[in-house]
Tab-separated table of C-alpha atoms and ligand atoms in Angstrom:
chain	number	residue	atom	x	y	z
A	1	UNK	CA	10.676	156.785	176.796
A	2	UNK	CA	8.893	160.093	176.239
A	3	UNK	CA	6.813	160.670	173.145
A	4	UNK	CA	9.327	163.112	171.700
A	5	UNK	CA	11.814	160.264	171.286
A	6	UNK	CA	9.437	157.688	169.877
A	7	UNK	CA	9.419	156.906	166.145
A	8	UNK	CA	6.959	158.454	163.715
A	9	UNK	CA	5.965	157.382	160.215
A	10	UNK	CA	5.255	159.937	157.477
A	11	UNK	CA	3.995	157.986	154.499
A	12	UNK	CA	6.587	155.286	153.948
A	13	UNK	CA	9.303	157.294	155.701
A	14	UNK	CA	10.262	156.084	159.188
A	15	UNK	CA	11.525	158.810	161.490
A	16	UNK	CA	13.400	157.762	164.642
A	17	UNK	CA	12.241	160.734	166.738
A	18	UNK	CA	9.882	163.711	166.678
A	19	UNK	CA	12.449	166.472	167.159
A	20	UNK	CA	12.489	168.168	163.751
A	21	UNK	CA	14.819	170.855	162.508
A	22	UNK	CA	12.662	173.819	161.440
A	23	UNK	CA	13.280	175.587	158.110
A	24	UNK	CA	15.710	178.450	158.776
A	25	UNK	CA	16.884	181.198	156.421
A	26	UNK	CA	20.677	181.552	156.744
A	27	UNK	CA	21.633	183.407	153.508
A	28	UNK	CA	24.851	181.512	152.844
A	29	UNK	CA	24.285	180.028	149.366
A	30	UNK	CA	26.980	180.658	146.767
A	31	UNK	CA	26.461	183.738	144.589
A	32	UNK	CA	25.935	184.126	141.734
A	33	UNK	CA	23.492	181.336	141.094
A	34	UNK	CA	22.132	180.788	144.637
A	35	UNK	CA	23.821	177.399	144.746
A	36	UNK	CA	23.903	175.173	147.869
A	37	UNK	CA	27.526	174.617	148.885
A	38	UNK	CA	29.852	172.535	151.059
A	39	UNK	CA	29.498	174.859	154.046
A	40	UNK	CA	25.734	174.298	153.955
A	41	UNK	CA	26.347	170.560	153.644
A	42	UNK	CA	28.461	170.566	156.806
A	43	UNK	CA	25.784	172.533	158.682
A	44	UNK	CA	22.984	170.145	157.726
A	45	UNK	CA	25.065	167.019	158.347
A	46	UNK	CA	25.852	168.248	161.866
A	47	UNK	CA	22.081	168.297	162.481
A	48	UNK	CA	21.269	164.915	160.891
A	49	UNK	CA	20.052	163.387	164.174
A	50	UNK	CA	16.815	165.394	163.796
A	51	UNK	CA	13.806	163.154	163.193
A	52	UNK	CA	13.492	165.210	160.008
A	53	UNK	CA	15.695	168.027	158.742
A	54	UNK	CA	13.608	170.613	156.882
A	55	UNK	CA	15.704	172.750	154.556
A	56	UNK	CA	15.749	176.497	154.676
A	57	UNK	CA	13.281	178.147	152.310
A	58	UNK	CA	14.435	177.284	148.801
A	59	UNK	CA	13.142	179.290	145.874
A	60	UNK	CA	11.193	177.470	143.179
A	61	UNK	CA	12.178	180.037	140.548
A	62	UNK	CA	14.330	183.143	140.156
A	63	UNK	CA	11.121	185.159	140.539
A	64	UNK	CA	10.470	183.519	143.917
A	65	UNK	CA	13.708	184.782	145.450
A	66	UNK	CA	13.136	187.521	148.018
A	67	UNK	CA	16.329	187.633	150.107
A	68	UNK	CA	20.006	187.779	149.170
A	69	UNK	CA	21.920	184.489	148.876
A	70	UNK	CA	19.063	182.128	149.646
A	71	UNK	CA	19.372	178.856	147.721
A	72	UNK	CA	17.183	177.850	144.797
A	73	UNK	CA	16.017	174.551	143.371
A	74	UNK	CA	15.342	175.563	139.774
A	75	UNK	CA	18.754	175.164	138.093
A	76	UNK	CA	20.749	171.981	137.487
A	77	UNK	CA	23.644	173.466	139.431
A	78	UNK	CA	21.380	173.996	142.443
A	79	UNK	CA	19.994	170.455	142.171
A	80	UNK	CA	23.561	169.091	142.143
A	81	UNK	CA	24.417	171.207	145.208
A	82	UNK	CA	21.396	169.880	147.078
A	83	UNK	CA	22.229	166.320	145.979
A	84	UNK	CA	25.569	166.507	147.712
A	85	UNK	CA	23.795	167.741	150.867
A	86	UNK	CA	21.064	165.081	150.921
A	87	UNK	CA	23.617	162.335	150.175
A	88	UNK	CA	25.718	163.468	153.134
A	89	UNK	CA	22.676	163.787	155.443
A	90	UNK	CA	21.553	160.285	154.441
A	91	UNK	CA	25.061	158.903	154.970
A	92	UNK	CA	24.944	160.399	158.471
A	93	UNK	CA	21.653	158.535	159.110
A	94	UNK	CA	19.293	161.476	158.555
A	95	UNK	CA	16.253	162.326	156.457
A	96	UNK	CA	15.568	165.639	154.760
A	97	UNK	CA	12.676	167.643	153.310
A	98	UNK	CA	13.027	170.536	150.856
A	99	UNK	CA	11.024	173.623	151.726
A	100	UNK	CA	9.647	175.076	148.482
A	101	UNK	CA	9.411	178.842	148.667
A	102	UNK	CA	8.156	181.758	146.628
A	103	UNK	CA	8.355	184.941	148.674
A	104	UNK	CA	5.943	186.925	146.469
A	105	UNK	CA	5.840	190.535	147.632
A	106	UNK	CA	8.316	190.058	150.506
A	107	UNK	CA	10.985	191.012	148.074
A	108	UNK	CA	12.967	193.785	146.484
A	109	UNK	CA	13.372	194.973	142.898
A	110	UNK	CA	17.171	194.965	143.225
A	111	UNK	CA	17.018	191.138	143.239
A	112	UNK	CA	15.234	191.218	139.867
A	113	UNK	CA	17.057	193.782	137.724
A	114	UNK	CA	14.570	196.422	138.789
A	115	UNK	CA	11.423	194.397	138.029
A	116	UNK	CA	8.639	194.626	140.607
A	117	UNK	CA	7.965	191.601	142.824
A	118	UNK	CA	4.702	189.715	142.198
A	119	UNK	CA	1.766	189.005	144.479
A	120	UNK	CA	-1.958	188.241	144.472
A	121	UNK	CA	-2.740	191.967	144.288
A	122	UNK	CA	-0.929	195.281	144.021
A	123	UNK	CA	-1.657	196.187	147.631
A	124	UNK	CA	0.566	198.555	149.548
A	125	UNK	CA	1.969	196.913	152.692
A	126	UNK	CA	4.743	197.375	155.191
A	127	UNK	CA	7.527	194.843	155.440
A	128	UNK	CA	11.238	194.589	154.947
A	129	UNK	CA	13.536	192.035	153.411
A	130	UNK	CA	17.261	191.337	153.762
A	131	UNK	CA	19.787	192.177	151.075
A	132	UNK	CA	23.581	192.299	151.074
A	133	UNK	CA	25.753	195.352	150.449
A	134	UNK	CA	28.824	195.064	148.175
A	135	UNK	CA	30.907	193.959	151.185
A	136	UNK	CA	28.503	191.136	151.965
A	137	UNK	CA	26.978	192.802	155.013
A	138	UNK	CA	23.271	192.135	155.507
A	139	UNK	CA	21.127	195.243	155.123
A	140	UNK	CA	17.371	195.589	155.567
A	141	UNK	CA	15.268	197.219	152.844
A	142	UNK	CA	11.599	198.198	152.565
A	143	UNK	CA	9.566	196.029	150.198
A	144	UNK	CA	7.916	197.881	147.298
A	145	UNK	CA	4.239	197.578	146.398
A	146	UNK	CA	4.137	194.482	144.143
A	147	UNK	CA	2.417	193.959	140.811
A	148	UNK	CA	-0.537	191.563	140.660
A	149	UNK	CA	-0.015	188.281	138.838
A	150	UNK	CA	-2.437	188.010	135.912
A	151	UNK	CA	-4.802	185.046	135.794
A	152	UNK	CA	-3.028	183.552	132.817
A	153	UNK	CA	0.317	183.607	134.655
A	154	UNK	CA	-0.969	181.275	137.367
A	155	UNK	CA	-0.648	177.977	135.459
A	156	UNK	CA	3.020	178.894	134.898
A	157	UNK	CA	3.404	179.442	138.630
A	158	UNK	CA	1.885	176.033	139.387
A	159	UNK	CA	4.311	174.566	136.852
A	160	UNK	CA	7.221	176.245	138.643
A	161	UNK	CA	6.173	174.474	141.847
A	162	UNK	CA	5.696	171.175	140.011
A	163	UNK	CA	9.160	171.436	138.477
A	164	UNK	CA	10.740	172.301	141.814
A	165	UNK	CA	9.191	169.183	143.383
A	166	UNK	CA	10.586	167.080	140.551
A	167	UNK	CA	13.961	168.722	141.149
A	168	UNK	CA	13.682	168.007	144.884
A	169	UNK	CA	13.179	164.320	144.140
A	170	UNK	CA	16.127	164.373	141.742
A	171	UNK	CA	18.189	166.106	144.434
A	172	UNK	CA	17.509	163.216	146.813
A	173	UNK	CA	15.070	164.838	149.250
A	174	UNK	CA	12.748	162.448	151.087
A	175	UNK	CA	9.843	164.915	151.279
A	176	UNK	CA	8.890	168.423	150.244
A	177	UNK	CA	7.227	171.108	152.318
A	178	UNK	CA	5.231	173.832	150.567
A	179	UNK	CA	5.764	177.145	152.358
A	180	UNK	CA	2.305	178.688	152.602
A	181	UNK	CA	2.953	180.620	155.818
A	182	UNK	CA	4.471	183.861	157.114
A	183	UNK	CA	3.023	186.223	154.549
A	184	UNK	CA	4.847	184.759	151.525
A	185	UNK	CA	3.209	184.239	148.114
A	186	UNK	CA	0.759	181.396	148.808
A	187	UNK	CA	-0.271	183.059	152.067
A	188	UNK	CA	-0.715	186.343	150.147
A	189	UNK	CA	-3.314	184.554	148.003
A	190	UNK	CA	-4.984	182.938	151.028
A	191	UNK	CA	-5.417	186.068	153.146
A	192	UNK	CA	-8.155	188.586	152.449
A	193	UNK	CA	-5.967	191.552	153.379
A	194	UNK	CA	-3.462	190.834	150.584
A	195	UNK	CA	-5.803	189.271	147.998
A	196	UNK	CA	-8.239	191.710	146.336
A	197	UNK	CA	-8.608	189.680	143.146
A	198	UNK	CA	-11.878	189.413	141.248
A	199	UNK	CA	-11.015	186.249	139.274
A	200	UNK	CA	-11.460	182.679	140.517
A	201	UNK	CA	-8.386	183.089	142.756
A	202	UNK	CA	-9.906	185.866	144.867
A	203	UNK	CA	-13.042	186.630	146.865
A	204	UNK	CA	-14.379	183.539	148.616
A	205	UNK	CA	-12.211	181.409	150.868
A	206	UNK	CA	-12.475	178.561	148.361
A	207	UNK	CA	-11.156	180.906	145.664
A	208	UNK	CA	-8.329	182.287	147.797
A	209	UNK	CA	-7.199	178.739	148.642
A	210	UNK	CA	-7.342	177.662	144.980
A	211	UNK	CA	-3.735	178.458	144.099
A	212	UNK	CA	-2.296	176.714	147.170
A	213	UNK	CA	-4.424	173.601	146.668
A	214	UNK	CA	-3.617	173.599	142.948
A	215	UNK	CA	0.070	173.670	143.847
A	216	UNK	CA	-0.372	170.834	146.352
A	217	UNK	CA	-2.254	168.749	143.762
A	218	UNK	CA	0.367	169.409	141.083
A	219	UNK	CA	3.179	168.369	143.423
A	220	UNK	CA	1.268	165.320	144.646
A	221	UNK	CA	0.773	164.317	141.003
A	222	UNK	CA	4.516	164.541	140.554
A	223	UNK	CA	5.848	162.855	143.719
A	224	UNK	CA	2.790	161.467	145.601
A	225	UNK	CA	0.586	163.080	148.271
A	226	UNK	CA	2.392	161.110	150.975
A	227	UNK	CA	5.585	163.059	150.214
A	228	UNK	CA	4.101	166.571	150.409
A	229	UNK	CA	3.654	168.632	153.567
A	230	UNK	CA	2.339	172.181	153.888
A	231	UNK	CA	3.452	174.891	156.294
A	232	UNK	CA	0.767	177.295	157.458
A	233	UNK	CA	0.660	180.155	159.958
A	234	UNK	CA	-3.087	180.516	160.386
A	235	UNK	CA	-2.903	182.940	163.311
A	236	UNK	CA	-0.659	185.955	163.799
A	237	UNK	CA	0.952	188.756	161.921
A	238	UNK	CA	4.102	188.268	159.855
A	239	UNK	CA	5.864	190.169	157.101
A	240	UNK	CA	3.160	192.822	156.957
A	241	UNK	CA	0.312	190.302	156.594
A	242	UNK	CA	-2.336	189.997	159.297
A	243	UNK	CA	-4.181	186.688	159.552
A	244	UNK	CA	-7.290	188.402	160.878
A	245	UNK	CA	-9.919	185.661	160.464
A	246	UNK	CA	-9.204	183.719	163.695
A	247	UNK	CA	-7.456	181.054	161.657
A	248	UNK	CA	-10.532	180.167	159.559
A	249	UNK	CA	-8.642	180.126	156.254
A	250	UNK	CA	-6.016	177.851	157.813
A	251	UNK	CA	-8.723	175.466	159.026
A	252	UNK	CA	-10.302	175.445	155.555
A	253	UNK	CA	-6.950	174.510	154.025
A	254	UNK	CA	-6.330	171.904	156.747
A	255	UNK	CA	-9.611	170.156	155.880
A	256	UNK	CA	-8.787	170.244	152.173
A	257	UNK	CA	-5.340	168.777	152.854
A	258	UNK	CA	-6.841	166.013	155.004
A	259	UNK	CA	-9.084	165.026	152.054
A	260	UNK	CA	-5.966	164.820	149.886
A	261	UNK	CA	-3.977	162.617	152.258
A	262	UNK	CA	-1.233	165.250	152.551
A	263	UNK	CA	1.800	163.866	154.394
A	264	UNK	CA	1.888	166.476	157.148
A	265	UNK	CA	0.696	169.896	158.203
A	266	UNK	CA	3.371	172.121	159.687
A	267	UNK	CA	1.848	174.689	162.002
A	268	UNK	CA	3.924	177.803	162.625
A	269	UNK	CA	2.588	179.363	165.807
A	270	UNK	CA	2.531	183.126	166.379
A	271	UNK	CA	4.980	183.055	169.280
A	272	UNK	CA	7.939	182.326	167.002
A	273	UNK	CA	7.895	186.043	166.195
A	274	UNK	CA	6.934	187.357	169.609
A	275	UNK	CA	3.144	186.878	169.237
A	276	UNK	CA	0.867	185.247	171.826
A	277	UNK	CA	0.755	181.489	172.407
A	278	UNK	CA	-1.797	179.604	170.398
A	279	UNK	CA	-4.745	178.536	172.572
A	280	UNK	CA	-5.985	174.984	172.998
A	281	UNK	CA	-9.333	175.889	171.458
A	282	UNK	CA	-7.649	176.533	168.115
A	283	UNK	CA	-5.450	173.453	168.521
A	284	UNK	CA	-8.611	171.356	169.016
A	285	UNK	CA	-10.183	172.797	165.854
A	286	UNK	CA	-7.017	172.132	163.870
A	287	UNK	CA	-6.775	168.550	165.131
A	288	UNK	CA	-10.427	167.990	164.137
A	289	UNK	CA	-9.706	169.441	160.693
A	290	UNK	CA	-6.522	167.446	160.083
A	291	UNK	CA	-6.196	163.976	161.613
A	292	UNK	CA	-2.820	163.312	159.947
A	293	UNK	CA	0.650	164.298	161.142
A	294	UNK	CA	0.757	167.807	162.634
A	295	UNK	CA	4.166	169.343	163.261
A	296	UNK	CA	4.153	172.251	165.710
A	297	UNK	CA	6.743	175.053	165.643
A	298	UNK	CA	7.181	178.338	167.466
A	299	UNK	CA	9.265	178.853	170.574
A	300	UNK	CA	9.179	175.180	171.510
A	301	UNK	CA	11.117	173.620	174.334
A	302	UNK	CA	10.882	169.972	175.386
A	303	UNK	CA	8.165	170.683	177.995
A	304	UNK	CA	5.894	172.480	175.508
A	305	UNK	CA	6.420	169.731	172.945
A	306	UNK	CA	5.662	166.955	175.447
A	307	UNK	CA	2.496	168.648	176.694
A	308	UNK	CA	1.141	169.078	173.171
A	309	UNK	CA	2.147	165.562	172.130
A	310	UNK	CA	0.446	164.115	175.218
A	311	UNK	CA	-2.698	166.121	174.474
A	312	UNK	CA	-2.721	164.759	170.913
A	313	UNK	CA	-2.505	168.249	169.380
A	314	UNK	CA	0.781	167.626	167.567
A	315	UNK	CA	2.761	164.586	166.418
A	316	UNK	CA	6.186	166.219	166.180
A	317	UNK	CA	7.814	169.528	167.085
A	318	UNK	CA	10.156	171.607	164.928
A	319	UNK	CA	12.869	173.590	166.685
A	320	UNK	CA	14.458	176.622	165.062
A	321	UNK	CA	16.787	178.822	167.064
A	322	UNK	CA	17.702	176.017	169.465
A	323	UNK	CA	18.681	173.819	166.482
A	324	UNK	CA	20.835	176.621	165.092
A	325	UNK	CA	22.791	176.685	168.351
A	326	UNK	CA	22.741	172.955	169.158
A	327	UNK	CA	23.678	170.622	166.317
A	328	UNK	CA	22.921	167.645	168.611
A	329	UNK	CA	19.629	169.063	169.909
A	330	UNK	CA	17.725	165.727	170.079
A	331	UNK	CA	20.367	164.157	172.369
A	332	UNK	CA	20.503	167.246	174.551
A	333	UNK	CA	16.715	167.304	174.952
A	334	UNK	CA	16.572	163.578	175.595
A	335	UNK	CA	19.142	163.784	178.383
A	336	UNK	CA	18.017	167.132	179.774
A	337	UNK	CA	21.408	168.720	179.094
A	338	UNK	CA	22.168	172.395	178.919
A	339	UNK	CA	21.688	174.171	175.567
A	340	UNK	CA	24.134	176.501	173.818
A	341	UNK	CA	22.506	179.941	173.458
A	342	UNK	CA	21.906	181.114	169.865
A	343	UNK	CA	23.732	184.241	168.656
A	344	UNK	CA	21.270	186.278	166.516
A	345	UNK	CA	24.038	188.474	165.029
A	346	UNK	CA	25.285	185.492	162.984
A	347	UNK	CA	21.899	184.090	161.871
A	348	UNK	CA	22.011	185.695	158.416
A	349	UNK	CA	24.883	185.755	155.964
A	350	UNK	CA	28.564	185.370	156.750
A	351	UNK	CA	30.543	182.133	156.815
A	352	UNK	CA	31.094	179.304	159.257
A	353	UNK	CA	30.984	181.522	162.338
A	354	UNK	CA	27.657	181.077	164.098
A	355	UNK	CA	26.802	178.406	161.517
A	356	UNK	CA	28.967	175.295	161.762
A	357	UNK	CA	30.961	176.153	164.898
A	358	UNK	CA	28.398	175.602	167.656
A	359	UNK	CA	29.784	172.704	169.703
A	360	UNK	CA	28.022	169.374	170.016
A	361	UNK	CA	27.993	167.736	173.437
A	362	UNK	CA	30.654	165.245	172.384
A	363	UNK	CA	32.971	168.163	171.577
A	364	UNK	CA	32.733	169.398	175.155
A	365	UNK	CA	32.118	166.197	177.097
A	366	UNK	CA	31.403	166.019	179.955
A	367	UNK	CA	29.181	169.107	180.184
A	368	UNK	CA	30.069	171.288	183.171
A	369	UNK	CA	27.024	170.428	185.250
A	370	UNK	CA	27.630	166.674	185.238
A	371	UNK	CA	31.353	166.828	185.980
A	372	UNK	CA	31.819	164.797	189.173
A	373	UNK	CA	32.201	167.148	192.140
A	374	UNK	CA	34.977	164.971	193.598
A	375	UNK	CA	37.969	165.003	191.235
A	376	UNK	CA	39.261	161.528	190.455
B	1	PHB	C1	13.370	185.204	157.467
B	1	PHB	O1	14.318	185.115	156.692
B	1	PHB	O2	13.338	186.041	158.371
B	1	PHB	C2	12.247	184.282	157.335
B	1	PHB	C3	12.204	183.443	156.268
B	1	PHB	C4	11.166	182.552	156.147
B	1	PHB	C5	10.178	182.538	157.095
B	1	PHB	C6	10.210	183.383	158.159
B	1	PHB	C7	11.251	184.271	158.271
B	1	PHB	O3	9.158	181.703	156.975
């Protein structure tokens, strides 16, 4: 058996394989209220054979919402919606983590009654977010320059994360993942280009990491360090934020997480968004910094995952686009079967089309290439 299909323990959670479903924005929550719904339940249940299903980014507060119709985990209605999803995923034999998300400046004032999005600093930057027009069509919009959070707002922000972790436990999630990657709020604090603060949350690397580590500590205090993972993208350029320190801030955070016994570190590699492949030199540094479970993500196929598992650089791999298109991805990878191609036009918004209608192998058995050549 290859490593990808061997079990893995995260804290007290036993995972049957190392093929994870990556967090994927799909913009199909019920509006108003950003409530997880039955369509989302069906989609996640179809993918329950993942070693771990990681939810799409899920806002910790109304303020944290930066895209149209993304789900939240701050209202009781949202918690109930998620509960029905986690119950169904568990009943199908799966395990699920909630990805806790605050988009910060990757945002638009129309989602907040005209109020400006918040960030570490009021720095002009170039990025776009996705909204919906009155007919429900997804439209892209430029993000405005945000306002800087004041120092005395930050304890409230940590509390928002703490409450969302409590809600995630109440909603039946097995783990939470703190989204600190891809140029969203916690990454905006971590990176020098987006953080020009002069208080104890800006300046030195230790200061820039303070909010993220405070959030991790608050969540660990609520649900236990062995139930909290952190997603980082230490190298690359996303959402108008350049990680231009050769990954140093990511390595600093990785060491701090190792000291805290954080359940896992989820590494988003630059090639998910068309950037270069991460080199083995950085992978070695990251492994030295964080001896716990490392989940790799970014344009993975089985061969890339196996090579990095064999080298000891990762312990699991998260698959995004291929999991969108293949609800039974682990079985397909295990048996070397053909993959359905993803259809990018239906990634965001819309209904079941391009969401719950990708066929599993069993729906189309036997796959064309193993049909016996001699008809029986
Ligand atoms: C997206 O919606 O394009 C998106 C969301 C979260 C990410 C990356 C991309 O981390």
